[in-house]
PDB file of C-alpha atoms in Angstrom:
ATOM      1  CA  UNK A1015      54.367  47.126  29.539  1.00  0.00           C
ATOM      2  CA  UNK A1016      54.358  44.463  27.078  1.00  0.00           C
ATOM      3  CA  UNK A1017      52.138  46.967  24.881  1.00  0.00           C
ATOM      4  CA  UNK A1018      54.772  49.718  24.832  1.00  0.00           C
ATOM      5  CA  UNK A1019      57.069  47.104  24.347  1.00  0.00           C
ATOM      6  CA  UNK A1020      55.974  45.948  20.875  1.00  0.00           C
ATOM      7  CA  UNK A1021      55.005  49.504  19.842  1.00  0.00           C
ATOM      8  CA  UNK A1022      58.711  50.462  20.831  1.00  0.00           C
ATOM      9  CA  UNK A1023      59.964  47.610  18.244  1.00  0.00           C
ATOM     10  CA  UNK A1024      57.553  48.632  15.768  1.00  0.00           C
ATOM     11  CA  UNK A1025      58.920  51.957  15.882  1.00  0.00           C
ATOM     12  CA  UNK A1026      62.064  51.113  15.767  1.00  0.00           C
ATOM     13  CA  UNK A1027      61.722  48.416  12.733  1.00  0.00           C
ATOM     14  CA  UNK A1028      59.601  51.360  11.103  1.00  0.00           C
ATOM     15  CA  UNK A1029      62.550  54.081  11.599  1.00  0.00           C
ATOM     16  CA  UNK A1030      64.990  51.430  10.257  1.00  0.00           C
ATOM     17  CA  UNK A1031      62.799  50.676   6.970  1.00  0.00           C
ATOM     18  CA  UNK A1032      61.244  53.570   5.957  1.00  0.00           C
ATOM     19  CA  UNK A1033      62.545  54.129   2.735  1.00  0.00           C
ATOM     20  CA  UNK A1034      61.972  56.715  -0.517  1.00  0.00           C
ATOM     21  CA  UNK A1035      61.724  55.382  -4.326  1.00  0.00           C
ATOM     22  CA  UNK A1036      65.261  57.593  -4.247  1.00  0.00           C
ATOM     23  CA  UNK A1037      66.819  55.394  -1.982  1.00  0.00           C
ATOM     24  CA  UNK A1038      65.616  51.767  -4.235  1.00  0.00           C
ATOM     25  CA  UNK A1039      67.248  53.707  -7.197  1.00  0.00           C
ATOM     26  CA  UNK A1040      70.425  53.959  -5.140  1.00  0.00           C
ATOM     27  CA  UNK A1041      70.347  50.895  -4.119  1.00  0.00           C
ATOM     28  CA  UNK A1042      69.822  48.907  -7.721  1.00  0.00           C
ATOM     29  CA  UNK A1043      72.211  51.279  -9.334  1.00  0.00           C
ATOM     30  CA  UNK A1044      74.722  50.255  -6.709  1.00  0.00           C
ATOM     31  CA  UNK A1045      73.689  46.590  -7.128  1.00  0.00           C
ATOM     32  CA  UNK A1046      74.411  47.061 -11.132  1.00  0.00           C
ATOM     33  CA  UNK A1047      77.409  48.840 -11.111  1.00  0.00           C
ATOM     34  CA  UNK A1048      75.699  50.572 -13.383  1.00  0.00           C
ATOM     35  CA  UNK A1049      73.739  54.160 -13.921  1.00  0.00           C
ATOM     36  CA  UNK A1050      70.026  53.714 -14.807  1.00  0.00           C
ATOM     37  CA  UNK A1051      68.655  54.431 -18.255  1.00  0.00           C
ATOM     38  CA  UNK A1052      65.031  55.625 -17.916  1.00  0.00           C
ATOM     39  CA  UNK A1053      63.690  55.575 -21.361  1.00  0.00           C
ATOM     40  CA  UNK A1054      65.290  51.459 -21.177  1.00  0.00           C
ATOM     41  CA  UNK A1055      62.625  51.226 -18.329  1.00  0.00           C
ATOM     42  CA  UNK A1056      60.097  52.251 -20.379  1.00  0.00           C
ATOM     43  CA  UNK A1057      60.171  50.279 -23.075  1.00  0.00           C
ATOM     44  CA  UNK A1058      60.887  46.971 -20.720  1.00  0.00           C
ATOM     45  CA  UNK A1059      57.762  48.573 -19.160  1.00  0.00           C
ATOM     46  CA  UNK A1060      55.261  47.969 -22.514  1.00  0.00           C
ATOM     47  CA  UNK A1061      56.788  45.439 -24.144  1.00  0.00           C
ATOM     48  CA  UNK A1062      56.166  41.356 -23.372  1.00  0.00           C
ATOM     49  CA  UNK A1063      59.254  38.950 -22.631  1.00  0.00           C
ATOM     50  CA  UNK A1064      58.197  35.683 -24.299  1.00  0.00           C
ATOM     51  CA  UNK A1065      54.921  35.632 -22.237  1.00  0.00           C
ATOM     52  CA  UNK A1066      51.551  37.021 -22.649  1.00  0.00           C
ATOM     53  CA  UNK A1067      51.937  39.845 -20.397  1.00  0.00           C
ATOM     54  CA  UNK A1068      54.080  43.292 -19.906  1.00  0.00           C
ATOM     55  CA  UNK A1069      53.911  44.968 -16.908  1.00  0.00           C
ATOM     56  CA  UNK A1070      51.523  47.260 -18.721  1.00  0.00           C
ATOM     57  CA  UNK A1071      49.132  44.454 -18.893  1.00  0.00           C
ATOM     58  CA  UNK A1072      48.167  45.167 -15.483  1.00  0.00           C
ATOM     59  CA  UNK A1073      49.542  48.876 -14.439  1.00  0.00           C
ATOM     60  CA  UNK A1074      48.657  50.286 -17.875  1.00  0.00           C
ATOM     61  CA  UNK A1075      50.982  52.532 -20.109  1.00  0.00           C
ATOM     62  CA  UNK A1076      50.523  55.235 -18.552  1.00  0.00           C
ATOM     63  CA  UNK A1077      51.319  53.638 -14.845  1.00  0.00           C
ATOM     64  CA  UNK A1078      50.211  57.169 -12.979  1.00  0.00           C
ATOM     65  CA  UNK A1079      46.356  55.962 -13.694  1.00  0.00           C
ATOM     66  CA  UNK A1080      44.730  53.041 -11.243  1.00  0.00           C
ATOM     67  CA  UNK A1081      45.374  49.282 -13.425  1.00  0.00           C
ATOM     68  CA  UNK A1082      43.437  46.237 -13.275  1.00  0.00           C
ATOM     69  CA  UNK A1083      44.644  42.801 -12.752  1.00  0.00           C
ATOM     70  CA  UNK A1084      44.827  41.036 -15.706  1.00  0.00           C
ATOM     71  CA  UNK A1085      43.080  37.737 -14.982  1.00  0.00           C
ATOM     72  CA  UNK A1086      40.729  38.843 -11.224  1.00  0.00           C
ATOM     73  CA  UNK A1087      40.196  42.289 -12.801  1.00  0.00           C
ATOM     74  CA  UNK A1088      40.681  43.818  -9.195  1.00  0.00           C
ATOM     75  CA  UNK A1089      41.897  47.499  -9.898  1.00  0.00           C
ATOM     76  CA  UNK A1090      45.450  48.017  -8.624  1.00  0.00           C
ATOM     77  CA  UNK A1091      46.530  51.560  -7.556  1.00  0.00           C
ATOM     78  CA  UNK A1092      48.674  53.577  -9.422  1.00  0.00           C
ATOM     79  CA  UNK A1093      52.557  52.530  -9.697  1.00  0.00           C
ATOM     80  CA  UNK A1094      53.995  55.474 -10.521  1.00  0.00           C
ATOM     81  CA  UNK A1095      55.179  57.034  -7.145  1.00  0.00           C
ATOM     82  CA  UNK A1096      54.040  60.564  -8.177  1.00  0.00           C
ATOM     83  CA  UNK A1097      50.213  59.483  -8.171  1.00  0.00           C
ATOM     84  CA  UNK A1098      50.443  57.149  -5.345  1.00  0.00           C
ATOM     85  CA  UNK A1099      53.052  58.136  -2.511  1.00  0.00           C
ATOM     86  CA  UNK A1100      52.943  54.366  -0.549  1.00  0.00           C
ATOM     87  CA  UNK A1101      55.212  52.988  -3.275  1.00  0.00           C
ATOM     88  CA  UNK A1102      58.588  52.328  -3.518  1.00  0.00           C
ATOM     89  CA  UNK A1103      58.512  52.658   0.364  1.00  0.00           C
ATOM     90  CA  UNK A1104      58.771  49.082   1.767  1.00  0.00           C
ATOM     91  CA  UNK A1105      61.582  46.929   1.061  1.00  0.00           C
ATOM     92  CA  UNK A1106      59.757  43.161   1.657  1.00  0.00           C
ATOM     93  CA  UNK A1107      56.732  45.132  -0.537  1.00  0.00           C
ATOM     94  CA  UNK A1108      59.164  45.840  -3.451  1.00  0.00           C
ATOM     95  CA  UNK A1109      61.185  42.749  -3.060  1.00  0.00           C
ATOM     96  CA  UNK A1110      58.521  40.410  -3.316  1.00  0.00           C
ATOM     97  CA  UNK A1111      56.008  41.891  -5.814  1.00  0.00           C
ATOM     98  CA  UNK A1112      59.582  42.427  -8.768  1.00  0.00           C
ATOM     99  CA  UNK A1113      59.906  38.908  -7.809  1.00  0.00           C
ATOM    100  CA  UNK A1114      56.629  37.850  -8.310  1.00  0.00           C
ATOM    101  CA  UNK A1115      55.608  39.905 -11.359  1.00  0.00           C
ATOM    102  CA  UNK A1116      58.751  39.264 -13.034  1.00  0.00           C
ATOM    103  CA  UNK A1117      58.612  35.566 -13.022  1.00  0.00           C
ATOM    104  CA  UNK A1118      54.983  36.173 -14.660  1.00  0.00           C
ATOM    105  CA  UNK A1119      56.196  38.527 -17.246  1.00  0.00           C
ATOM    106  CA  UNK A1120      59.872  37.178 -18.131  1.00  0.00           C
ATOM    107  CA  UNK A1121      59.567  33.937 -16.952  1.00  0.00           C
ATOM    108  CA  UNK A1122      62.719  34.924 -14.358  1.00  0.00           C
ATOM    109  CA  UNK A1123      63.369  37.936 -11.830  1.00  0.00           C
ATOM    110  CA  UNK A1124      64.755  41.178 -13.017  1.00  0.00           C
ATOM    111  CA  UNK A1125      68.011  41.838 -12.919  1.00  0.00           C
ATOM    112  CA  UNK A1126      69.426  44.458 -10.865  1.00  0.00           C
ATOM    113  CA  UNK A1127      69.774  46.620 -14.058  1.00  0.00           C
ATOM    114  CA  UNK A1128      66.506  46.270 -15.707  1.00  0.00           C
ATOM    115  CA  UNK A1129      64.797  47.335 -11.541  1.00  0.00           C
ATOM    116  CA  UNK A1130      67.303  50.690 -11.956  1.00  0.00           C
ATOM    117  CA  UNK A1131      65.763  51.116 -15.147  1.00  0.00           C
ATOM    118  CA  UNK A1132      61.813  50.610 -14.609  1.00  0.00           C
ATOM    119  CA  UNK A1133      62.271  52.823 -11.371  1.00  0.00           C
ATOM    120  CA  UNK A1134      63.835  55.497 -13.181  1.00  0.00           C
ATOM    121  CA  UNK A1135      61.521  55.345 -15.751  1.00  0.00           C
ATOM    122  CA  UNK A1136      58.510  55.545 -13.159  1.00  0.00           C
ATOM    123  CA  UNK A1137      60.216  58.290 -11.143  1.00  0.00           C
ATOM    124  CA  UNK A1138      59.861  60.552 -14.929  1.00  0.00           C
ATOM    125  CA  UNK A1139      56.358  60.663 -14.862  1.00  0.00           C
ATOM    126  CA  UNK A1140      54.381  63.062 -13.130  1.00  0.00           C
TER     127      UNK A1140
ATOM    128  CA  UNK B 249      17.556  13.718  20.450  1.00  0.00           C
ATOM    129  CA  UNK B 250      21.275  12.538  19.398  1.00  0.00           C
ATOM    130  CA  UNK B 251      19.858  12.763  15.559  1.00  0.00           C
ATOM    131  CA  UNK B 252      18.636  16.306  16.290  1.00  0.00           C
ATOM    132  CA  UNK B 253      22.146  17.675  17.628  1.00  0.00           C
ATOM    133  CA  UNK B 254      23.783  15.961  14.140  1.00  0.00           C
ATOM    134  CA  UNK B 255      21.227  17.606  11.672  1.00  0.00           C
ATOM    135  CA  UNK B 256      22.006  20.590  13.750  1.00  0.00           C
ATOM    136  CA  UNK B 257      25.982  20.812  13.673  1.00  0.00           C
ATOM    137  CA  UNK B 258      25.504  19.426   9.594  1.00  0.00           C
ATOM    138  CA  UNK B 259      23.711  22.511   9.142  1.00  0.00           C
ATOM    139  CA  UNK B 260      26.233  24.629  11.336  1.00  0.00           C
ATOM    140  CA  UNK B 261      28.971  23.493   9.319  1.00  0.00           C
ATOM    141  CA  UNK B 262      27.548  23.356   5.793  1.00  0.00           C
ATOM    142  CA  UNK B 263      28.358  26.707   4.066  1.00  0.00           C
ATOM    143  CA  UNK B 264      25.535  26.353   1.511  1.00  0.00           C
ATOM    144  CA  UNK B 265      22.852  27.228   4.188  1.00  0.00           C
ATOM    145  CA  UNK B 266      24.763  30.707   5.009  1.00  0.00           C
ATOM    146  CA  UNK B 267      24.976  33.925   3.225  1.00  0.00           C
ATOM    147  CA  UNK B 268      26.967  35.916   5.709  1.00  0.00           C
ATOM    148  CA  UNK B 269      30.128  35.384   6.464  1.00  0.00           C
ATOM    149  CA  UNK B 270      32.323  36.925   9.032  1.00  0.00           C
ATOM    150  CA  UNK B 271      35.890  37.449   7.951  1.00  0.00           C
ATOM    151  CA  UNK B 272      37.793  37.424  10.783  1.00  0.00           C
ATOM    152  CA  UNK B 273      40.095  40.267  10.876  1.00  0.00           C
ATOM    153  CA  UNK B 274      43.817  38.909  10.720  1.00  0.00           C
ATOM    154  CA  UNK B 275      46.989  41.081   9.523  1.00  0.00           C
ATOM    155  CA  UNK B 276      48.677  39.096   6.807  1.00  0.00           C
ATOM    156  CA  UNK B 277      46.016  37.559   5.307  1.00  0.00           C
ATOM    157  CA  UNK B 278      44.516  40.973   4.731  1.00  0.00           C
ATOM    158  CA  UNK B 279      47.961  42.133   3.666  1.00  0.00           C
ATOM    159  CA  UNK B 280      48.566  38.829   1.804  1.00  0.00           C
ATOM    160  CA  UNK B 281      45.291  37.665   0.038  1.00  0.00           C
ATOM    161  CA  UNK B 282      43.223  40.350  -1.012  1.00  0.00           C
ATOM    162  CA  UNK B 283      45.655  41.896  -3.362  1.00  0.00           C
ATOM    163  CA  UNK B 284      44.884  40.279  -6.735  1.00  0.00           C
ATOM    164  CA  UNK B 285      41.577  39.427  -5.197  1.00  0.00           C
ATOM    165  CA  UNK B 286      38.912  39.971  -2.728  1.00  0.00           C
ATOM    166  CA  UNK B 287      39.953  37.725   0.620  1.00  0.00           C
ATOM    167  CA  UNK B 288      38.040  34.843   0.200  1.00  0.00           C
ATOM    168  CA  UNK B 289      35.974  34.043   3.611  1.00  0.00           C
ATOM    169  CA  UNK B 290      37.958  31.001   4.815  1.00  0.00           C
ATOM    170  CA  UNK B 291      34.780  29.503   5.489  1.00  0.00           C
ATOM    171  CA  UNK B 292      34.528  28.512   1.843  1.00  0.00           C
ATOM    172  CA  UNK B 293      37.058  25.855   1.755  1.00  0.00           C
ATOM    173  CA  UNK B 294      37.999  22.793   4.335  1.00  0.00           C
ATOM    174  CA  UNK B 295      41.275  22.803   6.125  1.00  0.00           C
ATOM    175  CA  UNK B 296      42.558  20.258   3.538  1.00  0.00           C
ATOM    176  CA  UNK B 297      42.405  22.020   0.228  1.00  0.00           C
ATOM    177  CA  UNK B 298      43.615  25.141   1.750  1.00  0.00           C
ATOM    178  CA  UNK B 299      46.839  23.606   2.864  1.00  0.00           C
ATOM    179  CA  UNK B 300      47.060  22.117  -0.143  1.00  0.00           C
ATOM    180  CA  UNK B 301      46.790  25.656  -1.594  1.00  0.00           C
ATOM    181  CA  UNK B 302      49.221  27.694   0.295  1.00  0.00           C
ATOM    182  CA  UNK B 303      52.029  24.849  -0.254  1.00  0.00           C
ATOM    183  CA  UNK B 304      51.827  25.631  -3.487  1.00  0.00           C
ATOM    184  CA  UNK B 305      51.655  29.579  -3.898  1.00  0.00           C
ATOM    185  CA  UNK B 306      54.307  30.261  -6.444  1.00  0.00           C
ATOM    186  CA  UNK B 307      52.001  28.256  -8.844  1.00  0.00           C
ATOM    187  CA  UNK B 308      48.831  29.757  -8.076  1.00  0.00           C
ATOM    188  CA  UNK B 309      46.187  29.841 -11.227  1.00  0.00           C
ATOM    189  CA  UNK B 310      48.858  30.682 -13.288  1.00  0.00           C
ATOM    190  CA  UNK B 311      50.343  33.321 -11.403  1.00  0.00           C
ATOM    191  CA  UNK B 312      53.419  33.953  -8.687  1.00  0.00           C
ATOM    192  CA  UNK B 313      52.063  34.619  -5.343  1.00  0.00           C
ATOM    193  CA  UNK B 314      55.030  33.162  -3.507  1.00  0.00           C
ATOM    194  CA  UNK B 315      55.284  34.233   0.099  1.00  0.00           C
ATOM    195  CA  UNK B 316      57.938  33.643   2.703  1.00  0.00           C
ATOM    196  CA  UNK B 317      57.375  31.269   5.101  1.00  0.00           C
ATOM    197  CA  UNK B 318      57.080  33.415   8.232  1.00  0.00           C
ATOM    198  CA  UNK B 319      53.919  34.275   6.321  1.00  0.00           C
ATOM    199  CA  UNK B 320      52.529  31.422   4.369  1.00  0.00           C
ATOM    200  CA  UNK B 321      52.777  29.504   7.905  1.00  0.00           C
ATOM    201  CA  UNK B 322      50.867  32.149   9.974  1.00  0.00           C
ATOM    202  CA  UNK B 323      48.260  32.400   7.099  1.00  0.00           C
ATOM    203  CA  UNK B 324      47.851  28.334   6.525  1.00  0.00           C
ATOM    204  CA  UNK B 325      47.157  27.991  10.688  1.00  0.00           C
ATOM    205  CA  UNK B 326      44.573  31.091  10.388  1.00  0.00           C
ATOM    206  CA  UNK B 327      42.864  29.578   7.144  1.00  0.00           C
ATOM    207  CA  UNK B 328      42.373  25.996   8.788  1.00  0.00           C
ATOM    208  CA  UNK B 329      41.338  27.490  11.753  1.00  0.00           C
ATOM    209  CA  UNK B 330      38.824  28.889  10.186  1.00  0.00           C
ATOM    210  CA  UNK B 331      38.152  26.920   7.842  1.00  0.00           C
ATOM    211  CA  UNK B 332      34.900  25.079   6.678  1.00  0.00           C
ATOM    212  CA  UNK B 333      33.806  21.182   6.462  1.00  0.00           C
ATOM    213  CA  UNK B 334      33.842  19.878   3.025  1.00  0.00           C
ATOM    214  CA  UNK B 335      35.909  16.729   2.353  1.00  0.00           C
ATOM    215  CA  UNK B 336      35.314  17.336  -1.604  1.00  0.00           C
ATOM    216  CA  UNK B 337      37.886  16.129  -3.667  1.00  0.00           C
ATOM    217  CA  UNK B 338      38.866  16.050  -7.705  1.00  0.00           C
ATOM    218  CA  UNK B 339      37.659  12.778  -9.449  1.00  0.00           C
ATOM    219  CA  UNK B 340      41.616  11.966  -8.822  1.00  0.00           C
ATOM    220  CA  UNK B 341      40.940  12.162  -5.266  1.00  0.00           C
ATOM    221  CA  UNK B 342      43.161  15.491  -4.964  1.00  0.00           C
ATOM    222  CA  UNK B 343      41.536  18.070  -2.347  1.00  0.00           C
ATOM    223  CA  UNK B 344      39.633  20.900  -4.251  1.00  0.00           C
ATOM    224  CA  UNK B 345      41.616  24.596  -4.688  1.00  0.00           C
ATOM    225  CA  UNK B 346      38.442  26.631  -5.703  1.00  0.00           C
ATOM    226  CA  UNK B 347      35.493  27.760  -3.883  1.00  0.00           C
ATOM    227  CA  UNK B 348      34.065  27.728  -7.307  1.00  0.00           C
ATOM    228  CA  UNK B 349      34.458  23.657  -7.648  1.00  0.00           C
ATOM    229  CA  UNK B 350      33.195  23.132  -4.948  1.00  0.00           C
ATOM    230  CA  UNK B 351      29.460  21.298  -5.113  1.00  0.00           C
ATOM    231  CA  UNK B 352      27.490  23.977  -2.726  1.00  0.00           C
ATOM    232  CA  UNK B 353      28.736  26.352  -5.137  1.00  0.00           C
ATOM    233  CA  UNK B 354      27.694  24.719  -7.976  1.00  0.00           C
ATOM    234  CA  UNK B 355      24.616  24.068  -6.310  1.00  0.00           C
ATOM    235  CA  UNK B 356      24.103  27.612  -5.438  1.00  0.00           C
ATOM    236  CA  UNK B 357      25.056  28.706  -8.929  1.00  0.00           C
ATOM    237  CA  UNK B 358      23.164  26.041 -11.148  1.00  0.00           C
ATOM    238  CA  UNK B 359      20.575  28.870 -12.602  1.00  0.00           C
ATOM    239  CA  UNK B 360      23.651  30.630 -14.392  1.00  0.00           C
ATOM    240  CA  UNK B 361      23.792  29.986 -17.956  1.00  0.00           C
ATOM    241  CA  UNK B 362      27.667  29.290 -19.220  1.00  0.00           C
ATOM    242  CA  UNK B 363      27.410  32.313 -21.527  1.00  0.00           C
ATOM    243  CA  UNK B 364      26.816  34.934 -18.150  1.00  0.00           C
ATOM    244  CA  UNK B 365      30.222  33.873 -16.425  1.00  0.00           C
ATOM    245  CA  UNK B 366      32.052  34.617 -19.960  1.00  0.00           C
ATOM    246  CA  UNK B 367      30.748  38.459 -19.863  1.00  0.00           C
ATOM    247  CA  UNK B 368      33.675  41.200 -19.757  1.00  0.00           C
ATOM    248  CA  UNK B 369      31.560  42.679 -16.622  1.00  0.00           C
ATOM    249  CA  UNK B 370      32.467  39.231 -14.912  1.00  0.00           C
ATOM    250  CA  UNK B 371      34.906  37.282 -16.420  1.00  0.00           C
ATOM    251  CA  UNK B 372      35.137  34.187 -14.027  1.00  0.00           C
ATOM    252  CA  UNK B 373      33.065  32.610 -11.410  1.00  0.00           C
ATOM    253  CA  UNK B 374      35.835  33.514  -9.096  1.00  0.00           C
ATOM    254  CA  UNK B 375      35.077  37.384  -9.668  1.00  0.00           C
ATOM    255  CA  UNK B 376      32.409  36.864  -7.106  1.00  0.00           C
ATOM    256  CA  UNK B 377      32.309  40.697  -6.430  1.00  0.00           C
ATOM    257  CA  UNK B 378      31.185  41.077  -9.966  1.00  0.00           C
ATOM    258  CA  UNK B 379      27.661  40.109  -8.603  1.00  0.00           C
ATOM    259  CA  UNK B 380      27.740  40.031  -5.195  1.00  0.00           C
ATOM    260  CA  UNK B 381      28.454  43.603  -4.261  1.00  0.00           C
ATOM    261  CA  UNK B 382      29.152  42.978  -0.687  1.00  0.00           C
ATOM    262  CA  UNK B 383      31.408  40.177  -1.240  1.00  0.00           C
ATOM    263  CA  UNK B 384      34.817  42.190   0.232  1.00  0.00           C
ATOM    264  CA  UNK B 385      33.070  42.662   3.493  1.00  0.00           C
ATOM    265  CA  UNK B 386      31.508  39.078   3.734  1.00  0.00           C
ATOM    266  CA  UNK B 387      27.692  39.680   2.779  1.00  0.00           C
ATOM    267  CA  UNK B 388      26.692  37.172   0.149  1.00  0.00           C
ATOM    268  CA  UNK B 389      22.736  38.092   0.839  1.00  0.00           C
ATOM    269  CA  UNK B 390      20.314  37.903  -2.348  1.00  0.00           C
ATOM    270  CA  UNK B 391      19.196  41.618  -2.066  1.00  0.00           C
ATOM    271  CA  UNK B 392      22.782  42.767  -2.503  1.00  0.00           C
ATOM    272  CA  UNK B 393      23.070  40.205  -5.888  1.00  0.00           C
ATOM    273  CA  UNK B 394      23.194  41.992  -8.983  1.00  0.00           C
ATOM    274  CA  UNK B 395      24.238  40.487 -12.007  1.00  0.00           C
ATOM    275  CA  UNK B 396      25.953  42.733 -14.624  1.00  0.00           C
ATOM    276  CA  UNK B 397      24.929  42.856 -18.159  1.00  0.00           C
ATOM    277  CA  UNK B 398      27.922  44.599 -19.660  1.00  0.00           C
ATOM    278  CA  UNK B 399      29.802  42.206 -22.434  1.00  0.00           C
ATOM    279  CA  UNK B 400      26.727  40.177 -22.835  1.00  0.00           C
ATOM    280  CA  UNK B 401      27.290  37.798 -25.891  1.00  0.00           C
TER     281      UNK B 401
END
């Protein structure tokens, strides 16, 4: 009972989270007010903010291939969501890891804006 | 007799007499803590430093690795469960955050020259997978050591 009790809620939670990279671009769009610019993405993407690293540093330029971390050298799977279908598909995931990385790469978190724009940019490449 | 049972739980506890580890399976620190890195056996630290360490995430060697604290509290009890004896401190007196500070570690490590942890194959002491090919799983066994020679100086 208590099993099919905590499978039920994990279900549930699961139905109620599931989301698609679509979905993220809806949402920062909506939280900018503004469309997304793609090609803005990219060049956040490769370029450094005042720090040593870009984003590239660790998920490469071309972010459909597998990256390594920067300082443990542990390879990270591909970011783009056409080579590696698990992104862009959990909310706490995405949340925390803009948060993170951002703070290491501009010293802040991303606005609402720049996330529209490095998703869009991700979603071009195939 | 009494002497016997202290050598005995000394030995149990020190992690410089073992080369397996078992990781204990456990959700979020797998989720959590082998991202940017292998997950560390807990074994290799006391209960001490690795409080110390997950208070203080979103400084971690120079990166963010903040956590909310549903998760940073469920992950601090599991480590210091856990966790291994140790007691070693800074000269400061502040508890230790790496395994690789650590004296059995610098013990086990004293017949690698400076120049081998600065190869591109390796990179830091804290790559311990570089060598240890088992490391992920727990296995820190001599036969499955193998040094890499690529970026040698």
């Amino acid at each position: 009972m208590r099993h099919s009790l905590c499978i039920l809620a994990i279900l549930v939670s699961a139905g109620a989270m599931a989301q698609t990279p679509r979905d993220f671009l809806t949402r920062f769009e909506k939280e900018a007010a503004a469309p997304a610019v793609a090609e803005r993405g990219g060049r956040f993407f490769d370029a450094t903010h005042g720090n040593d690293w870009s984003c590239s540093t660790c998920h490469t330029t071309r972010p459909t291939q597998p990256g390594r971390h920067a300082k443990t050298d542990k390879t990270i799977a591909p970011l783009a969501p056409a080579a590696n279908a698990e992104r862009f598909t959990s909310p706490a995931k995405v949340d925390k890891w803009f948060r993170r990385n951002c703070n290491d790469v501009v010293g802040r978190e991303c606005s609402a804006q720049e996330k529209a724009d490095l998703l869009a940019w991700l979603l071009t490449l195939k | 007799m009494k002497t016997w049972l202290a050598l005995l739980l000394i030995a149990l506890a020190l992690p410089a007499w073992a080369d397996r580890f078992s990781v204990p399976k456990h959700a979020a620190f797998d989720e959590e803590c082998a991202s940017c890195h292998l997950a560390y056996p807990p074994q290799l630290l006391d209960a001490v430093s690795w409080r110390a360490l997950m208070e203080n995430l979103p400084r971690h060697f120079g990166v963010d690795a903040s956590l909310d604290d549903n998760r940073r509290l469920a992950i601090t009890d599991f480590l210091t469960r856990h966790a291994g004896r140790g007691g070693s401190t800074t000269s400061s007196g502040k508890p230790l955050l790496r395994i690789t500070e650590t004296p059995w570690f610098r013990r086990e490590h004293d017949e690698i020259a400076a120049p081998t942890w600065q190869r591109t194959a390796i990179k830091s002491p804290a790559n311990c997978a570089a060598c240890h090919t088992q490391a992920a799983s727990g296995d820190f066994r001599e036969r499955n050591i193998h040094i890499p020679k690529r970026g040698t100086p």
